[in-house]
Coordinates of C-alpha atoms in Angstrom, one line a residue:
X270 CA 91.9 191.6 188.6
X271 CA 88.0 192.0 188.4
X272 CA 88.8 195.9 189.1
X273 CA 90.9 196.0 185.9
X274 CA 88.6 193.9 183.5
X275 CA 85.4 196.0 184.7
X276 CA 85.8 199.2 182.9
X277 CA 87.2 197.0 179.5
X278 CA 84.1 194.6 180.0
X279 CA 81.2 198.1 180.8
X280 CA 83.6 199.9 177.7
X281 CA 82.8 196.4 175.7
X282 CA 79.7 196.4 176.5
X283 CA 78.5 200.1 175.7
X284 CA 80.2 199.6 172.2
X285 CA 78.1 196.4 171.2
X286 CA 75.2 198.4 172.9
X287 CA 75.9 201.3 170.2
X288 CA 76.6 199.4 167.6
X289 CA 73.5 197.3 168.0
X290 CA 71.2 200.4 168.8
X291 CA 72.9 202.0 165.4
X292 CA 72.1 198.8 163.3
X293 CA 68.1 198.8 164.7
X294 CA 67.7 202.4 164.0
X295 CA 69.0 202.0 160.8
X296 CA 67.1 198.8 160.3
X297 CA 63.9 200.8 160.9
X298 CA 64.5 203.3 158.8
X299 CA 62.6 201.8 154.9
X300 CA 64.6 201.6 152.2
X301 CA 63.0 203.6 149.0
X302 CA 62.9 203.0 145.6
X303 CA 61.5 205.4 143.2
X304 CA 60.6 204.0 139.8
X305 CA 60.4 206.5 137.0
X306 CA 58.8 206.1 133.8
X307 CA 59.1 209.3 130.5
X308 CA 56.6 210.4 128.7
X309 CA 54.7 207.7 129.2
X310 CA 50.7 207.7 128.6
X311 CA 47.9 207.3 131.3
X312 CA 46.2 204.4 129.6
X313 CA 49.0 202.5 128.9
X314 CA 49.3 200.4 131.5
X315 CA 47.4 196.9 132.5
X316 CA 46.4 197.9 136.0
X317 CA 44.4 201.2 133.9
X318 CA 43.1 198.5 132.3
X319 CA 44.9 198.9 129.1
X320 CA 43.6 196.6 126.1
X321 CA 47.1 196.3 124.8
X322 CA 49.9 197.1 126.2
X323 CA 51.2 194.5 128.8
X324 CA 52.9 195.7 132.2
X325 CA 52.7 192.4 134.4
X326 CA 55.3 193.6 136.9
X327 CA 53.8 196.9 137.3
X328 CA 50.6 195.7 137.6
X329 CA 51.4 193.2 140.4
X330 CA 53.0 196.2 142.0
X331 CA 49.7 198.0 142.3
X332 CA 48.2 195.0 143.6
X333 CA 50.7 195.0 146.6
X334 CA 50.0 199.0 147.1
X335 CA 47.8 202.1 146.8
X336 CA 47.0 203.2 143.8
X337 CA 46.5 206.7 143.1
X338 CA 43.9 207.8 140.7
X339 CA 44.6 211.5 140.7
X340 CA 48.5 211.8 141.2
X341 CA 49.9 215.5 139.2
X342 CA 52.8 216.1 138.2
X343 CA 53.8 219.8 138.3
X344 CA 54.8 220.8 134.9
X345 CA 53.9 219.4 131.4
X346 CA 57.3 218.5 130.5
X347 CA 59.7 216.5 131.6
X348 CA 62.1 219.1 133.1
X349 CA 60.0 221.2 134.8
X350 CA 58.4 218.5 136.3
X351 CA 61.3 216.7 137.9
X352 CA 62.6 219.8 139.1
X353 CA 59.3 220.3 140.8
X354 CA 59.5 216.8 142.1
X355 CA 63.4 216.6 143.3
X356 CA 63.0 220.0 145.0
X357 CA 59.6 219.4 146.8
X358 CA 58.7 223.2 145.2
X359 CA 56.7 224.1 142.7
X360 CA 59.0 224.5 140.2
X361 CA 58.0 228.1 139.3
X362 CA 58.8 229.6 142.8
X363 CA 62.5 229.4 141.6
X364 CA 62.0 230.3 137.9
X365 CA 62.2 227.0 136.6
X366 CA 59.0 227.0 134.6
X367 CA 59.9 227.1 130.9
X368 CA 62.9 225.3 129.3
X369 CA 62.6 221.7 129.2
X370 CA 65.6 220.3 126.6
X371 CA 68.8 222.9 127.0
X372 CA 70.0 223.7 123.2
X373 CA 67.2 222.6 121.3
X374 CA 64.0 224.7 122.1
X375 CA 65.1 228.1 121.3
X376 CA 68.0 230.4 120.3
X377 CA 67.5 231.8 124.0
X378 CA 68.2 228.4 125.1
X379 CA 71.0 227.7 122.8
X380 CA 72.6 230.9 124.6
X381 CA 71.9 229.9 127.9
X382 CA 73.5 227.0 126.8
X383 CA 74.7 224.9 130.5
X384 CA 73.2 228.2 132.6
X385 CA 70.2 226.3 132.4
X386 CA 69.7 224.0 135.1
X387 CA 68.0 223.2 139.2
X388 CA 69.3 225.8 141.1
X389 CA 72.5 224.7 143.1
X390 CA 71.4 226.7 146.7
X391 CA 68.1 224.1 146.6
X392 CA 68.1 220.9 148.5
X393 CA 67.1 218.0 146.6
X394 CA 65.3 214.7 147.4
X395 CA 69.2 213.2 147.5
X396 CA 69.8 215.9 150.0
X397 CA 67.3 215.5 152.1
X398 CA 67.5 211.5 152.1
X399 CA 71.3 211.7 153.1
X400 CA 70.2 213.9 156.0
X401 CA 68.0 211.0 157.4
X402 CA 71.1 208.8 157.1
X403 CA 70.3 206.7 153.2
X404 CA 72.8 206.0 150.6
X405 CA 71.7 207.5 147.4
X406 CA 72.0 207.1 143.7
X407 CA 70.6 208.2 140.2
X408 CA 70.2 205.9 137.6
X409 CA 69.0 207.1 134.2
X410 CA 68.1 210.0 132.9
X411 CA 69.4 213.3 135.1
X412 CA 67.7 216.2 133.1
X413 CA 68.2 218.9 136.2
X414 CA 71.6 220.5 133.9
X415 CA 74.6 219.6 131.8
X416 CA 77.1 222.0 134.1
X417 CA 79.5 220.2 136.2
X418 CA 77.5 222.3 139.2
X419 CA 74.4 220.5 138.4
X420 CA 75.7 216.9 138.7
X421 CA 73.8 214.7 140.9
X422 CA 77.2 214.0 143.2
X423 CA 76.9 217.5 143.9
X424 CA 73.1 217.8 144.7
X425 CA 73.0 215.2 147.1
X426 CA 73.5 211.5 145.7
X427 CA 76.2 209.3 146.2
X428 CA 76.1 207.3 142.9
X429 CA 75.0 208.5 139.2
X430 CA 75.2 205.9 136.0
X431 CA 73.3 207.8 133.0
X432 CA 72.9 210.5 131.1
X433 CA 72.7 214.4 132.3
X434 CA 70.6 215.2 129.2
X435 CA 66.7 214.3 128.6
X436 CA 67.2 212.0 125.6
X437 CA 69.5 210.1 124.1
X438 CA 69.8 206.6 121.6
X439 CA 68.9 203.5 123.8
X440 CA 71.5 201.7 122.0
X441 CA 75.2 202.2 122.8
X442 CA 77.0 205.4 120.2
X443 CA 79.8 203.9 118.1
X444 CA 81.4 207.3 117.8
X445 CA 80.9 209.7 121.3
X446 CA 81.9 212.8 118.8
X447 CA 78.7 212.3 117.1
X448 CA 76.5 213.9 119.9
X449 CA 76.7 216.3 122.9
X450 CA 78.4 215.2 126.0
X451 CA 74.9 215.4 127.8
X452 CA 73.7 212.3 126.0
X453 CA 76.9 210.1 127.1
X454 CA 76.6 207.6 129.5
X455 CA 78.5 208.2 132.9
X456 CA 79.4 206.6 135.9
X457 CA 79.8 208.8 138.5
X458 CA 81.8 211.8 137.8
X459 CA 82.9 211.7 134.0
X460 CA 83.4 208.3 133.9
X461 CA 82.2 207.9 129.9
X462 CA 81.7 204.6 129.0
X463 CA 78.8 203.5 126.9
X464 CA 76.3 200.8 127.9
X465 CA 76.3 197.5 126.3
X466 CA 73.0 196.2 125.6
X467 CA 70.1 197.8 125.4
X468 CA 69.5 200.9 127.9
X469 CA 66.8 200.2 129.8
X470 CA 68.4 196.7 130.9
X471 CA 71.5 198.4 131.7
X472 CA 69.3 201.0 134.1
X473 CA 68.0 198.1 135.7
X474 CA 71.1 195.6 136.3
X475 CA 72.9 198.9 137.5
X476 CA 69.6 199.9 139.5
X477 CA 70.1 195.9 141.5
X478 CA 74.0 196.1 141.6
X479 CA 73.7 199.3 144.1
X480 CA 70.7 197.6 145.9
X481 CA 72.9 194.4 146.4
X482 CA 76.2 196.5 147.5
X483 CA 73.6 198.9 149.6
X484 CA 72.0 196.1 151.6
X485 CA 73.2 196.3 154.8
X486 CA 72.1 200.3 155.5
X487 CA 68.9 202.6 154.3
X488 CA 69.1 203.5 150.4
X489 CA 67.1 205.5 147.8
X490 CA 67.6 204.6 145.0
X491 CA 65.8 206.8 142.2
X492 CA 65.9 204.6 138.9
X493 CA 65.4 207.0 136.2
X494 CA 64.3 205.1 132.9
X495 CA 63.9 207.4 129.4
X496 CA 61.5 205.4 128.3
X497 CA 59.2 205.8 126.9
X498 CA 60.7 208.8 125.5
X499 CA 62.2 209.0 121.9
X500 CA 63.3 208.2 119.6
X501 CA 61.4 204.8 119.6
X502 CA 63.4 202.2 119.8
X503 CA 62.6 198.8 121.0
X504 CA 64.5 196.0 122.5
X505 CA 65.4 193.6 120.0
X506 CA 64.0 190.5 122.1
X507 CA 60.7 192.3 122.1
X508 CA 60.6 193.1 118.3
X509 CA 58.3 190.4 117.3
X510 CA 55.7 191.4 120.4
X511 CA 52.4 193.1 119.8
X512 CA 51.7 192.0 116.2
X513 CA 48.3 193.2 116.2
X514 CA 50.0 197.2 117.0
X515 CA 51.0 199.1 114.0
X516 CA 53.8 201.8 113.9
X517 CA 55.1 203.9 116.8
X518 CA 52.1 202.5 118.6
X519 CA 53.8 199.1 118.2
X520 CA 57.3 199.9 119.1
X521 CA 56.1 201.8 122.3
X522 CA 54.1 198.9 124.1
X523 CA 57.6 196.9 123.2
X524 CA 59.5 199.6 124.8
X525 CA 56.9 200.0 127.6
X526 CA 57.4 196.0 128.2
X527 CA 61.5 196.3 128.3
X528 CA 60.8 198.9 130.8
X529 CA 58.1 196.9 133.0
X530 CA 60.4 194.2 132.4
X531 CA 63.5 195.9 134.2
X532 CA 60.7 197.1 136.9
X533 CA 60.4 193.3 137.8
X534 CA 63.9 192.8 138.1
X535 CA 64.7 195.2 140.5
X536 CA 61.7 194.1 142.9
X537 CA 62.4 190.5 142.3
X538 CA 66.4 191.7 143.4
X539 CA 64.7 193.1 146.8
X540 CA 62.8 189.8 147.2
X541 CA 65.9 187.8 146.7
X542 CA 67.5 190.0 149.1
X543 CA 64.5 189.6 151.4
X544 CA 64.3 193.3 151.6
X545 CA 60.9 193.8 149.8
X546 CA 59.2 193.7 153.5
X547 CA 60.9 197.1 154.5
X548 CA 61.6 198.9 150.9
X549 CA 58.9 201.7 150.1
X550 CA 58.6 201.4 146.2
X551 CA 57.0 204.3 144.0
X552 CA 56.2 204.4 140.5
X553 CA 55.2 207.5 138.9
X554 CA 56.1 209.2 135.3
X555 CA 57.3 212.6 134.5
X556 CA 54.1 214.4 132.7
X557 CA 51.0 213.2 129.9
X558 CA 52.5 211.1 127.0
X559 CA 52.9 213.2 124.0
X560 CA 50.7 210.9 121.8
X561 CA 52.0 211.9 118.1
X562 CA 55.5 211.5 118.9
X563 CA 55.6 208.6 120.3
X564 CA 52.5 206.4 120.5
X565 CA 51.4 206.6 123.7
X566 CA 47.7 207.0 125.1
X567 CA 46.4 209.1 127.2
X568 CA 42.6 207.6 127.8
X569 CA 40.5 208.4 129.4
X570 CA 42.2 212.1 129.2
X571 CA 42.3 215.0 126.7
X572 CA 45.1 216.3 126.3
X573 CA 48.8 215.5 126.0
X574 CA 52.6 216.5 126.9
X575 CA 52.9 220.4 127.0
X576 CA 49.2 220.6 127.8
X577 CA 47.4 221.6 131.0
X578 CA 44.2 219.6 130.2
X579 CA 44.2 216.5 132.5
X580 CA 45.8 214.5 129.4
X581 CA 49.5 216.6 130.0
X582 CA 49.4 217.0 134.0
X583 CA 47.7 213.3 135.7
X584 CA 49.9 210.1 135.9
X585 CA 50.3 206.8 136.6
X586 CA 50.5 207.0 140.4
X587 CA 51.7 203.5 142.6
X588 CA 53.0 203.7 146.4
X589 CA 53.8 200.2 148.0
X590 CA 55.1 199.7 151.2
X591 CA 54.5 196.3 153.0
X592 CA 52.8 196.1 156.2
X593 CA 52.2 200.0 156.0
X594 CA 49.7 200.4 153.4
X595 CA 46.8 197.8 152.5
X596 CA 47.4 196.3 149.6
X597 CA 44.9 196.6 146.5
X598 CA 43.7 199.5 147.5
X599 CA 42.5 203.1 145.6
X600 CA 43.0 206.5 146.9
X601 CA 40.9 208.7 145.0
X602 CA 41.6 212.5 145.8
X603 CA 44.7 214.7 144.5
X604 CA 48.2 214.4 145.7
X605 CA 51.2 215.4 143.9
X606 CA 54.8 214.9 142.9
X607 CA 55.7 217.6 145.4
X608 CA 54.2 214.9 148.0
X609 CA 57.1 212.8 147.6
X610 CA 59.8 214.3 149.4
X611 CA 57.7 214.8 152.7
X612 CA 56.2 211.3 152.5
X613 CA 59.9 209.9 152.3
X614 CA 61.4 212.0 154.7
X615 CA 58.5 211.1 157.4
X616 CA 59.0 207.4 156.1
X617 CA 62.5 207.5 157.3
X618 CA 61.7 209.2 161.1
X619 CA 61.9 212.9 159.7
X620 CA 59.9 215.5 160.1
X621 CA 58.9 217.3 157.0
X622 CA 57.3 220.2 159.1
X623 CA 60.8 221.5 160.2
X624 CA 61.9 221.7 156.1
X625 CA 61.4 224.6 155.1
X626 CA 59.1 226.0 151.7
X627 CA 58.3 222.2 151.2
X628 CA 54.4 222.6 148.5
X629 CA 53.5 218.9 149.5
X630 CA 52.3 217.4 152.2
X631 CA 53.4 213.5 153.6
X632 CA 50.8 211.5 151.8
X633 CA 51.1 208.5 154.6
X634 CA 48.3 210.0 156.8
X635 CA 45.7 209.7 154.2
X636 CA 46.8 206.5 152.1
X637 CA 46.3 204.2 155.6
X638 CA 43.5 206.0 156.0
X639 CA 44.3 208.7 159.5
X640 CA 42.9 211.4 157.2
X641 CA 39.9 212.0 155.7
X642 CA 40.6 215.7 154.8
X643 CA 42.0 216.4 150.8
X644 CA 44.9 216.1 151.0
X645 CA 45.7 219.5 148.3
X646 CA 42.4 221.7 148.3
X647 CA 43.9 224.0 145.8
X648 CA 46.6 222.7 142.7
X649 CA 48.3 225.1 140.6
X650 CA 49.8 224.9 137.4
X651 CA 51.6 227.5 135.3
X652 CA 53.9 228.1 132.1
X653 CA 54.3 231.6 131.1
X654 CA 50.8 233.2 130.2
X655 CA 49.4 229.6 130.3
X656 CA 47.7 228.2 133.5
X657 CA 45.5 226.1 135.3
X658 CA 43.9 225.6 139.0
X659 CA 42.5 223.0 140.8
X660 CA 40.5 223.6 143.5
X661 CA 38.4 220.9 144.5
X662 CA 36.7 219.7 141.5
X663 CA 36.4 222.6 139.7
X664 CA 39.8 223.0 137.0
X665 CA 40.4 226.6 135.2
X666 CA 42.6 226.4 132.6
X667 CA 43.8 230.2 131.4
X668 CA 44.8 230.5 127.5
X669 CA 46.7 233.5 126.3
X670 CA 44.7 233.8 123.1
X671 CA 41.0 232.8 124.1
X672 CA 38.4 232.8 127.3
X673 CA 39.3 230.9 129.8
X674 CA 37.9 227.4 130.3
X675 CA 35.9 226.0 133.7
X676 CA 35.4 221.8 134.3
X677 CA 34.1 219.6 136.7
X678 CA 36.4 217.2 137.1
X679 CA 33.9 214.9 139.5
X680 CA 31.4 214.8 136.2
X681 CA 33.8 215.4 133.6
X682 CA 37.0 214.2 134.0
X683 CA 37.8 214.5 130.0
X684 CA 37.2 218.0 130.3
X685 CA 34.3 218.2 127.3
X686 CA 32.0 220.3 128.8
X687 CA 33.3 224.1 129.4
X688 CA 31.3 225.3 131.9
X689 CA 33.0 228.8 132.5
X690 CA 29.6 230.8 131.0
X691 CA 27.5 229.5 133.3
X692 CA 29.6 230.1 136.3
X693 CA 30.9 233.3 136.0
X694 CA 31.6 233.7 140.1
X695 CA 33.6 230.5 140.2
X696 CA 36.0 231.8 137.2
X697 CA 36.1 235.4 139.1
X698 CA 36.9 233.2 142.2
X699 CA 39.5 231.0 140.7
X700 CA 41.1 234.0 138.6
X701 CA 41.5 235.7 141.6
X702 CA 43.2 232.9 143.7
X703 CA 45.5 231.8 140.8
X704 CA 46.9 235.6 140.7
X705 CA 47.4 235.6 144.2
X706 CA 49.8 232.5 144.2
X707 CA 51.6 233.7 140.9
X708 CA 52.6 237.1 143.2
X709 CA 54.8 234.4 145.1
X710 CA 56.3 233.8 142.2
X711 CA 60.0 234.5 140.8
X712 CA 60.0 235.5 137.4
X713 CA 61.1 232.8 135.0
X714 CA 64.6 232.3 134.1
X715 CA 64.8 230.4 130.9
X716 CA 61.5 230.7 128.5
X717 CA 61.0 229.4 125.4
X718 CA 60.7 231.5 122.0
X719 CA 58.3 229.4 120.4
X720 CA 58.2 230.4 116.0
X721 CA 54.1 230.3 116.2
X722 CA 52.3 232.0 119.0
X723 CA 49.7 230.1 120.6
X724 CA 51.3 226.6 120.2
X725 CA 50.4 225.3 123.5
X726 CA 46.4 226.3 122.8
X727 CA 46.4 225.0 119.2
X728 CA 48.3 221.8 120.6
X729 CA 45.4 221.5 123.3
X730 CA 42.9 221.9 120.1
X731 CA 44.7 219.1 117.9
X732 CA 44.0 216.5 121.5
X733 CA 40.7 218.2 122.6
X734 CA 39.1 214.6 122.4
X735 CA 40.2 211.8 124.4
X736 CA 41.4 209.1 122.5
X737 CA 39.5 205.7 122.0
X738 CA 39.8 203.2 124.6
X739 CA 41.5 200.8 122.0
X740 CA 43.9 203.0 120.6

């Protein structure tokens, strides 16, 4: 009788064993949320010690984490940047370095039409997040191409509820006919519907609705908002906020507050889930707020969206991770969008050093302090003849209509004071090296046609000053 229970009781007992080991490995594995703001500006948020805009949430946030000073995006615009950011590549090695919004930016784009898009044979953060065993989902704004082929359920998440376009209205459309299919909202695969509410709350309780189902396993969630994008429109229970704010000014701290707002919920949804302890939550934005179009601030930067001046290219940077990273504290050298998918994938028990043609590196090593070494000792930037390079502190930003410009970003972090005459070696220098990584390059596949040469360099005129501190 023993004899026959025994091998039923070891089988039992290896199963429970399994299942058991599974659930641990699983459990150490930190769930990751990425927070994701558009186009919104550098000063704008209490913990940059904004005068008026309010971002309690977000600001509490940074107080639980690191707080990164000089955090880059890799493109001035919102496309190329999160196609930088979702691939872990700088976004020009794969010709994605022009076109931002498909249709609208140029008759080359209208004829590119859904051609434009992330390139289908590159891994994405989804990807890479599945392969380390997470449930993952989109919410918001998808931007990486309209095609079927570019959906995110086929470039490596498991859930989508947005919009495949960069902008759309933030209130629901009466009539779908009266705009592109891009700018409806979907659940999954072509499952139209539109929102009820106001967007950015729908983002949100969609956001804690996958958290909630997702609970039991690993999950990244990357929650997408479009604001602060255009076209302003505020939440109507924040329309009587900020009465001392005038104009778009006014309506983008109440958007900016709807969005901190929806931030709060989805943490206070991991706190009532008592997950908070082992969820890795970033916030970050897509590129420099564009200033005239929608209010923002960039202060203490020149520069704005579709700039290379600090302005256009540094953003809001916050990484919290409890019991991993000190809270309240400032890391103060470069790191990068492209750092995200390393620092993730080395979060989960990956290692990032067997992924190939990753530009980052995992930023964990130097935010709890194993590192002392910069993190990026050279940053490159590039769209079409325009460019810039970091390298150290010294920035060069290359025009395609005048000399090129030289800064010391440790003493001038405004960029006010060209310095390229009276360095003439470190230009050569940094000429030289930004030549060499643009021979890596592939030649880009969708540029713009701009009507007015020199746009970008006039555009970098109109914001050569950084704007007052209480803007």
């Amino acid at each position: 009788m023993v004899g026959g229970w025994l091998p039923v009781a070891v089988i039992a007992f290896f199963s429970l064993f399994l299942v058991s080991t599974s659930r641990c490995l699983a459990a150490e594995k930190p769930n990751i949320v990425l927070l994701f703001a558009d186009d919104a500006g550098y000063g704008d948020f209490g913990f940059h010690n904004s005068r008026h805009f309010r971002t309690p949430h977000l600001d509490a946030l940074a107080k639980s984490g690191v707080r990164l000073t000089q955090f880059y995006v890799t493109g001035a615009t919102c496309g190329p940047s999160r196609a930088g950011m979702l691939s872990g590549r700088y976004q020009q090695r794969f010709g994605y370095e022009e076109i931002n919004v498909p249709g609208i930016m140029s008759e080359h784009s209208k004829l590119l039409g859904d051609e434009m898009g992330l390139r289908t044979e590159l891994p994405t953060m989804g990807n890479y997040l599945q392969q380390q065993g997470y449930r993952t989902a989109v919410f918001g704004k998808w931007h990486m191409g309209v095609a079927d082929r570019y959906h995110p359920l086929k470039r490596g998440f498991d859930e989508f509820y947005g919009f495949r376009g960069g902008a759309r209205s933030f209130y629901a459309y009466d009539n779908r006919d009266s705009t592109a299919r891009e700018n409806w909202i979907e659940r999954g695969f072509e499952g139209y519907q539109e929102h009820q509410g106001y967007l950015t709350n729908a983002i949100a309780d969609e956001a804690c609705d996958f958290i909630q189902r997702s609970k039991e396993a690993p999950f990244f969630a990357y929650v997408s908002f479009n604001a602060v994008h255009t076209p302003m429109q505020a939440d109507p229970q924040d329309k009587a906020a900020f009465p001392d704010l005038q104009g778009e000014r006014r309506t983008a701290a109440q958007m900016m507050l709807s969005m901190d707002r929806a931030c709060g919920q989805i943490i206070d949804k991991l706190n009532e889930l008592k997950l908070a302890d082992k969820t890795i939550v970033v916030f970050t934005n897509d590129n420099g707020g564009p200033m005239d179009k929608n209010g923002s601030s960039n202060y203490p930067f020149a520069g704005v969206k579709g700039t290379q001046l600090e302005g256009g290219l540094r953003v809001p940077g916050v990484v919290a991770w409890p019991g991993k990273l000190t809270p309240g504290t400032i890391y103060q050298q470069p790191l990068s969008t492209l750092d995200l998918i390393p620092t993730f994938v080395a979060a989960a028990g990956g290692d990032p050093a067997t992924i190939e043609n990753l530009d980052g590196v995992n930023m964990l090593p130097y935010l709890q302090g194993d590192s002392e070494v910069r993190p990026h000792p050279t940053l490159h930037w590039k769209m079409e003849t325009r460019s810039a390079i970091r390298e150290g502190d010294w920035k060069l930003i290359r025009y395609p209509d005048r000399p090129a410009e030289l800064f010391d970003l440790s003493k001038d972090p405004s960029e006010q004071n060209d310095l390229a005459a009276a360095n003439p070696e470190v230009v050569k220098e940094l000429f030289r090296k930004q030549f060499a990584w643009e021979l890596e390059l592939q030649r880009p596949l969708f540029m713009l046609r701009r009507a007015e040469e020199g746009w970008s360099a006039r555009r970098a005129d109109q914001f050569r000053q950084p704007p007052a501190e209480d803007y």
